[in-house]
Amino acid sequence: DGKYLLYVDDPKTGQVTPLPGSDNALEPFWSPDSKSMAYGSRGKLKRSDISGGNAQVLCDAARLTAGAWNKDGDIIFGPDYGSVMFTVSAKGGEPKQGTFMEEAGEGQHSGGTFLPDGRRFLFNRTFASAELRGLWMGSLDSKEVKRVMAENLTVRFAPPDWLIMVRNQVLVAQKIDTGSLELIGDPIPIITQTENAASAPARFSVSTNGV
């Protein structure tokens, strides 16, 4: 019908099911229990339950840039290009600002992956000065931030203490101290030659069972 939708592929059964209401979906991400997905669609942040039913609108998001969902039902997301990140309940509601600019013209905050405590998260500061550019930790409970890396990288946290990321076109895993946020040891290659466009965000996800 000329529509672009999200589809769920079940490897066990081979069944592929469309998610109603996921028109022109952007940057989809899973709920922690894998029973739902959130995504941008037609200027909104939406969620769909994999079991079926219509999509639920959570809040406005002109052009979703990224998002992550924690075990307590909090979502951190970037609503548009050039924006800071916001938080909203996975049940919907009024978004609250989650990250803050520290200098004029700092640019976009993007990315998002929660750390094991479900309160702290990682995000990127792009188009910022050299002192601010890179991967940072933010918190749902305060304006506290801490720089983790000077590079802007798409990262996902994998239990118990791994960061999965693309560096120099290679998907790698590297251990991280979840308390101090110091990287440990050398990156371990997972997939080489990802053929990802240098200017495009890397798109991948990691399940809690390590896949």
PDB file of C-alpha atoms in Angstrom:
ATOM      1  CA  ASP A   1       0.000   0.000   0.000  1.00  0.00           C
ATOM      2  CA  GLY A   2       2.975   2.307  -0.385  1.00  0.00           C
ATOM      3  CA  LYS A   3       3.678   2.361   3.371  1.00  0.00           C
ATOM      4  CA  TYR A   4       6.969   1.820   5.195  1.00  0.00           C
ATOM      5  CA  LEU A   5       6.324  -0.100   8.429  1.00  0.00           C
ATOM      6  CA  LEU A   6       8.242  -1.897  11.129  1.00  0.00           C
ATOM      7  CA  TYR A   7       8.133  -5.687  10.946  1.00  0.00           C
ATOM      8  CA  VAL A   8       8.975  -8.216  13.631  1.00  0.00           C
ATOM      9  CA  ASP A   9      10.790 -11.318  12.415  1.00  0.00           C
ATOM     10  CA  ASP A  10      10.591 -14.395  14.658  1.00  0.00           C
ATOM     11  CA  PRO A  11      13.582 -16.629  13.773  1.00  0.00           C
ATOM     12  CA  LYS A  12      11.991 -19.633  15.540  1.00  0.00           C
ATOM     13  CA  THR A  13       8.830 -19.664  13.433  1.00  0.00           C
ATOM     14  CA  GLY A  14       9.888 -17.678  10.387  1.00  0.00           C
ATOM     15  CA  GLN A  15       6.798 -15.506  10.861  1.00  0.00           C
ATOM     16  CA  VAL A  16       7.118 -11.834   9.898  1.00  0.00           C
ATOM     17  CA  THR A  17       4.484  -9.524  11.389  1.00  0.00           C
ATOM     18  CA  PRO A  18       3.913  -5.803  10.668  1.00  0.00           C
ATOM     19  CA  LEU A  19       3.347  -3.406  13.569  1.00  0.00           C
ATOM     20  CA  PRO A  20       0.194  -1.335  12.883  1.00  0.00           C
ATOM     21  CA  GLY A  21       0.718   2.412  13.174  1.00  0.00           C
ATOM     22  CA  SER A  22       4.495   2.273  12.675  1.00  0.00           C
ATOM     23  CA  ASP A  23       4.382   4.330   9.470  1.00  0.00           C
ATOM     24  CA  ASN A  24       7.779   5.684   8.388  1.00  0.00           C
ATOM     25  CA  ALA A  25       9.358   4.435  11.621  1.00  0.00           C
ATOM     26  CA  LEU A  26      12.618   6.023  12.780  1.00  0.00           C
ATOM     27  CA  GLU A  27      15.338   4.661  15.103  1.00  0.00           C
ATOM     28  CA  PRO A  28      13.417   1.780  16.732  1.00  0.00           C
ATOM     29  CA  PHE A  29      14.569   0.399  20.087  1.00  0.00           C
ATOM     30  CA  TRP A  30      13.377  -2.444  22.330  1.00  0.00           C
ATOM     31  CA  SER A  31      11.830  -2.470  25.774  1.00  0.00           C
ATOM     32  CA  PRO A  32      13.956  -4.390  28.324  1.00  0.00           C
ATOM     33  CA  ASP A  33      11.532  -7.355  28.282  1.00  0.00           C
ATOM     34  CA  SER A  34      11.447  -7.468  24.454  1.00  0.00           C
ATOM     35  CA  LYS A  35       7.653  -7.302  24.499  1.00  0.00           C
ATOM     36  CA  SER A  36       7.417  -3.802  23.013  1.00  0.00           C
ATOM     37  CA  MET A  37       9.231  -1.424  20.707  1.00  0.00           C
ATOM     38  CA  ALA A  38       9.470   2.363  20.722  1.00  0.00           C
ATOM     39  CA  TYR A  39      10.216   4.456  17.626  1.00  0.00           C
ATOM     40  CA  GLY A  40       9.596   7.770  15.932  1.00  0.00           C
ATOM     41  CA  SER A  41       6.683   8.014  13.518  1.00  0.00           C
ATOM     42  CA  ARG A  42       5.089  11.053  11.881  1.00  0.00           C
ATOM     43  CA  GLY A  43       6.338  13.538  14.443  1.00  0.00           C
ATOM     44  CA  LYS A  44       5.573  11.373  17.492  1.00  0.00           C
ATOM     45  CA  LEU A  45       7.382   8.972  19.808  1.00  0.00           C
ATOM     46  CA  LYS A  46       5.301   5.794  19.700  1.00  0.00           C
ATOM     47  CA  ARG A  47       5.337   2.327  21.216  1.00  0.00           C
ATOM     48  CA  SER A  48       3.926  -0.909  19.877  1.00  0.00           C
ATOM     49  CA  ASP A  49       3.415  -4.164  21.751  1.00  0.00           C
ATOM     50  CA  ILE A  50       4.728  -7.143  19.820  1.00  0.00           C
ATOM     51  CA  SER A  51       1.614  -9.129  20.780  1.00  0.00           C
ATOM     52  CA  GLY A  52      -0.451  -6.850  18.538  1.00  0.00           C
ATOM     53  CA  GLY A  53      -2.795  -3.891  18.780  1.00  0.00           C
ATOM     54  CA  ASN A  54      -2.512  -0.303  17.667  1.00  0.00           C
ATOM     55  CA  ALA A  55       0.497   1.929  18.303  1.00  0.00           C
ATOM     56  CA  GLN A  56       0.381   4.179  21.375  1.00  0.00           C
ATOM     57  CA  VAL A  57       1.568   7.780  21.099  1.00  0.00           C
ATOM     58  CA  LEU A  58       3.853   8.665  24.030  1.00  0.00           C
ATOM     59  CA  CYS A  59       4.700  12.291  23.182  1.00  0.00           C
ATOM     60  CA  ASP A  60       5.795  14.634  20.397  1.00  0.00           C
ATOM     61  CA  ALA A  61       9.124  13.992  18.668  1.00  0.00           C
ATOM     62  CA  ALA A  62       9.545  15.915  15.418  1.00  0.00           C
ATOM     63  CA  ARG A  63      12.304  13.664  14.082  1.00  0.00           C
ATOM     64  CA  LEU A  64      13.501  11.015  16.551  1.00  0.00           C
ATOM     65  CA  THR A  65      17.297  10.708  16.549  1.00  0.00           C
ATOM     66  CA  ALA A  66      17.747   7.912  19.134  1.00  0.00           C
ATOM     67  CA  GLY A  67      16.288   6.385  22.267  1.00  0.00           C
ATOM     68  CA  ALA A  68      16.685   3.837  25.056  1.00  0.00           C
ATOM     69  CA  TRP A  69      14.276   2.222  27.529  1.00  0.00           C
ATOM     70  CA  ASN A  70      15.167   1.174  31.075  1.00  0.00           C
ATOM     71  CA  LYS A  71      13.760  -1.545  33.338  1.00  0.00           C
ATOM     72  CA  ASP A  72      11.760   1.007  35.370  1.00  0.00           C
ATOM     73  CA  GLY A  73       9.777   2.193  32.348  1.00  0.00           C
ATOM     74  CA  ASP A  74      11.737   5.373  31.645  1.00  0.00           C
ATOM     75  CA  ILE A  75      12.683   6.338  28.098  1.00  0.00           C
ATOM     76  CA  ILE A  76      15.524   8.703  27.173  1.00  0.00           C
ATOM     77  CA  PHE A  77      15.264  10.066  23.625  1.00  0.00           C
ATOM     78  CA  GLY A  78      16.425  12.725  21.198  1.00  0.00           C
ATOM     79  CA  PRO A  79      13.298  14.356  19.708  1.00  0.00           C
ATOM     80  CA  ASP A  80      14.894  16.212  16.791  1.00  0.00           C
ATOM     81  CA  TYR A  81      18.115  17.243  15.059  1.00  0.00           C
ATOM     82  CA  GLY A  82      20.048  19.790  17.113  1.00  0.00           C
ATOM     83  CA  SER A  83      18.142  18.991  20.311  1.00  0.00           C
ATOM     84  CA  VAL A  84      19.140  17.950  23.809  1.00  0.00           C
ATOM     85  CA  MET A  85      17.697  14.677  25.122  1.00  0.00           C
ATOM     86  CA  PHE A  86      14.450  14.255  27.046  1.00  0.00           C
ATOM     87  CA  THR A  87      12.894  11.618  29.259  1.00  0.00           C
ATOM     88  CA  VAL A  88       9.321  10.341  29.266  1.00  0.00           C
ATOM     89  CA  SER A  89       7.423   7.457  30.817  1.00  0.00           C
ATOM     90  CA  ALA A  90       6.927   4.402  28.610  1.00  0.00           C
ATOM     91  CA  LYS A  91       3.216   4.879  29.398  1.00  0.00           C
ATOM     92  CA  GLY A  92       3.293   8.392  27.911  1.00  0.00           C
ATOM     93  CA  GLY A  93       3.127  11.829  29.470  1.00  0.00           C
ATOM     94  CA  GLU A  94       4.906  15.174  29.515  1.00  0.00           C
ATOM     95  CA  PRO A  95       8.604  14.891  28.537  1.00  0.00           C
ATOM     96  CA  LYS A  96      11.250  16.318  30.868  1.00  0.00           C
ATOM     97  CA  GLN A  97      14.632  17.624  29.766  1.00  0.00           C
ATOM     98  CA  GLY A  98      17.326  15.036  30.443  1.00  0.00           C
ATOM     99  CA  THR A  99      20.542  16.642  29.155  1.00  0.00           C
ATOM    100  CA  PHE A 100      21.637  20.264  29.100  1.00  0.00           C
ATOM    101  CA  MET A 101      23.823  22.460  26.890  1.00  0.00           C
ATOM    102  CA  GLU A 102      26.976  23.837  28.512  1.00  0.00           C
ATOM    103  CA  GLU A 103      27.951  26.317  25.794  1.00  0.00           C
ATOM    104  CA  ALA A 104      26.206  28.351  23.115  1.00  0.00           C
ATOM    105  CA  GLY A 105      25.848  26.515  19.836  1.00  0.00           C
ATOM    106  CA  GLU A 106      26.898  23.225  21.391  1.00  0.00           C
ATOM    107  CA  GLY A 107      24.783  21.248  18.959  1.00  0.00           C
ATOM    108  CA  GLN A 108      23.022  17.943  19.212  1.00  0.00           C
ATOM    109  CA  HIS A 109      22.863  15.415  22.035  1.00  0.00           C
ATOM    110  CA  SER A 110      22.144  11.952  20.709  1.00  0.00           C
ATOM    111  CA  GLY A 111      22.573   8.232  21.241  1.00  0.00           C
ATOM    112  CA  GLY A 112      21.473   6.744  24.513  1.00  0.00           C
ATOM    113  CA  THR A 113      22.097   3.477  26.334  1.00  0.00           C
ATOM    114  CA  PHE A 114      21.315   2.818  29.971  1.00  0.00           C
ATOM    115  CA  LEU A 115      23.880   1.522  32.449  1.00  0.00           C
ATOM    116  CA  PRO A 116      22.945  -1.394  34.776  1.00  0.00           C
ATOM    117  CA  ASP A 117      21.518   0.823  37.540  1.00  0.00           C
ATOM    118  CA  GLY A 118      18.878   2.070  35.078  1.00  0.00           C
ATOM    119  CA  ARG A 119      19.438   5.674  36.193  1.00  0.00           C
ATOM    120  CA  ARG A 120      22.677   6.616  34.446  1.00  0.00           C
ATOM    121  CA  PHE A 121      22.904   6.621  30.665  1.00  0.00           C
ATOM    122  CA  LEU A 122      25.463   7.332  27.954  1.00  0.00           C
ATOM    123  CA  PHE A 123      24.949   9.938  25.227  1.00  0.00           C
ATOM    124  CA  ASN A 124      26.973  11.805  22.600  1.00  0.00           C
ATOM    125  CA  ARG A 125      27.653  15.528  22.372  1.00  0.00           C
ATOM    126  CA  THR A 126      28.119  16.242  18.677  1.00  0.00           C
ATOM    127  CA  PHE A 127      29.139  19.450  16.924  1.00  0.00           C
ATOM    128  CA  ALA A 128      30.517  20.751  20.234  1.00  0.00           C
ATOM    129  CA  SER A 129      33.928  22.185  21.087  1.00  0.00           C
ATOM    130  CA  ALA A 130      36.849  19.790  21.554  1.00  0.00           C
ATOM    131  CA  GLU A 131      36.419  20.078  25.331  1.00  0.00           C
ATOM    132  CA  LEU A 132      32.813  18.851  25.190  1.00  0.00           C
ATOM    133  CA  ARG A 133      32.699  16.590  22.155  1.00  0.00           C
ATOM    134  CA  GLY A 134      32.432  12.853  22.755  1.00  0.00           C
ATOM    135  CA  LEU A 135      30.633  10.197  24.772  1.00  0.00           C
ATOM    136  CA  TRP A 136      29.263  11.316  28.146  1.00  0.00           C
ATOM    137  CA  MET A 137      27.367   9.886  31.098  1.00  0.00           C
ATOM    138  CA  GLY A 138      24.144  11.574  32.172  1.00  0.00           C
ATOM    139  CA  SER A 139      21.694  10.769  34.959  1.00  0.00           C
ATOM    140  CA  LEU A 140      17.928  10.746  35.370  1.00  0.00           C
ATOM    141  CA  ASP A 141      18.367  11.951  38.950  1.00  0.00           C
ATOM    142  CA  SER A 142      20.629  14.975  38.502  1.00  0.00           C
ATOM    143  CA  LYS A 143      22.453  17.198  36.029  1.00  0.00           C
ATOM    144  CA  GLU A 144      25.661  15.311  36.821  1.00  0.00           C
ATOM    145  CA  VAL A 145      27.687  14.451  33.712  1.00  0.00           C
ATOM    146  CA  LYS A 146      31.016  12.754  33.137  1.00  0.00           C
ATOM    147  CA  ARG A 147      33.025  12.366  29.953  1.00  0.00           C
ATOM    148  CA  VAL A 148      33.746   8.754  29.034  1.00  0.00           C
ATOM    149  CA  MET A 149      35.461   9.137  25.648  1.00  0.00           C
ATOM    150  CA  ALA A 150      36.469  12.045  23.423  1.00  0.00           C
ATOM    151  CA  GLU A 151      35.051  10.217  20.379  1.00  0.00           C
ATOM    152  CA  ASN A 152      31.443  10.368  19.205  1.00  0.00           C
ATOM    153  CA  LEU A 153      30.500   6.703  18.900  1.00  0.00           C
ATOM    154  CA  THR A 154      27.257   4.754  18.771  1.00  0.00           C
ATOM    155  CA  VAL A 155      27.455   2.512  21.840  1.00  0.00           C
ATOM    156  CA  ARG A 156      25.251  -0.097  23.483  1.00  0.00           C
ATOM    157  CA  PHE A 157      25.765  -1.576  26.924  1.00  0.00           C
ATOM    158  CA  ALA A 158      25.871  -5.378  27.173  1.00  0.00           C
ATOM    159  CA  PRO A 159      25.724  -7.148  30.551  1.00  0.00           C
ATOM    160  CA  PRO A 160      27.607  -7.485  32.719  1.00  0.00           C
ATOM    161  CA  ASP A 161      30.229  -4.853  31.816  1.00  0.00           C
ATOM    162  CA  TRP A 162      30.714  -4.422  28.074  1.00  0.00           C
ATOM    163  CA  LEU A 163      30.370  -1.500  25.711  1.00  0.00           C
ATOM    164  CA  ILE A 164      29.606  -2.533  22.125  1.00  0.00           C
ATOM    165  CA  MET A 165      30.543   0.086  19.523  1.00  0.00           C
ATOM    166  CA  VAL A 166      31.829   0.682  15.996  1.00  0.00           C
ATOM    167  CA  ARG A 167      35.373   2.051  15.822  1.00  0.00           C
ATOM    168  CA  ASN A 168      37.149   2.460  12.476  1.00  0.00           C
ATOM    169  CA  GLN A 169      34.418   0.453  10.709  1.00  0.00           C
ATOM    170  CA  VAL A 170      34.833  -2.489  13.119  1.00  0.00           C
ATOM    171  CA  LEU A 171      32.188  -3.595  15.620  1.00  0.00           C
ATOM    172  CA  VAL A 172      34.051  -4.127  18.883  1.00  0.00           C
ATOM    173  CA  ALA A 173      33.407  -4.957  22.536  1.00  0.00           C
ATOM    174  CA  GLN A 174      35.354  -3.321  25.354  1.00  0.00           C
ATOM    175  CA  LYS A 175      35.012  -3.792  29.082  1.00  0.00           C
ATOM    176  CA  ILE A 176      34.029  -0.822  31.239  1.00  0.00           C
ATOM    177  CA  ASP A 177      34.104  -0.292  34.988  1.00  0.00           C
ATOM    178  CA  THR A 178      30.431   0.524  35.591  1.00  0.00           C
ATOM    179  CA  GLY A 179      31.320   2.519  38.692  1.00  0.00           C
ATOM    180  CA  SER A 180      34.183   4.726  37.550  1.00  0.00           C
ATOM    181  CA  LEU A 181      33.278   4.438  33.824  1.00  0.00           C
ATOM    182  CA  GLU A 182      36.922   3.778  32.977  1.00  0.00           C
ATOM    183  CA  LEU A 183      37.523   1.567  29.941  1.00  0.00           C
ATOM    184  CA  ILE A 184      39.397  -1.660  30.676  1.00  0.00           C
ATOM    185  CA  GLY A 185      41.824  -3.437  28.364  1.00  0.00           C
ATOM    186  CA  ASP A 186      41.758  -3.378  24.573  1.00  0.00           C
ATOM    187  CA  PRO A 187      38.709  -3.541  22.271  1.00  0.00           C
ATOM    188  CA  ILE A 188      37.847  -7.046  21.018  1.00  0.00           C
ATOM    189  CA  PRO A 189      36.733  -7.198  17.355  1.00  0.00           C
ATOM    190  CA  ILE A 190      33.303  -8.765  16.763  1.00  0.00           C
ATOM    191  CA  ILE A 191      32.644  -7.928  13.103  1.00  0.00           C
ATOM    192  CA  THR A 192      35.253  -6.398  10.817  1.00  0.00           C
ATOM    193  CA  GLN A 193      34.530  -4.244   7.770  1.00  0.00           C
ATOM    194  CA  THR A 194      31.007  -3.210   8.731  1.00  0.00           C
ATOM    195  CA  GLU A 195      30.805  -1.063   5.565  1.00  0.00           C
ATOM    196  CA  ASN A 196      28.969   1.612   7.478  1.00  0.00           C
ATOM    197  CA  ALA A 197      29.086   5.062   5.914  1.00  0.00           C
ATOM    198  CA  ALA A 198      31.567   7.152   7.868  1.00  0.00           C
ATOM    199  CA  SER A 199      29.043   9.950   8.429  1.00  0.00           C
ATOM    200  CA  ALA A 200      26.093   7.692   9.296  1.00  0.00           C
ATOM    201  CA  PRO A 201      25.215   6.356  12.741  1.00  0.00           C
ATOM    202  CA  ALA A 202      25.903   2.675  13.288  1.00  0.00           C
ATOM    203  CA  ARG A 203      22.686   0.735  13.863  1.00  0.00           C
ATOM    204  CA  PHE A 204      22.773  -2.367  16.038  1.00  0.00           C
ATOM    205  CA  SER A 205      21.339  -3.583  19.316  1.00  0.00           C
ATOM    206  CA  VAL A 206      22.395  -6.026  22.019  1.00  0.00           C
ATOM    207  CA  SER A 207      20.154  -8.325  24.011  1.00  0.00           C
ATOM    208  CA  THR A 208      20.577  -9.006  27.726  1.00  0.00           C
ATOM    209  CA  ASN A 209      21.584 -12.592  26.924  1.00  0.00           C
ATOM    210  CA  GLY A 210      24.619 -11.396  24.995  1.00  0.00           C
ATOM    211  CA  VAL A 211      23.430 -11.695  21.374  1.00  0.00           C
TER     212      VAL A 211
END
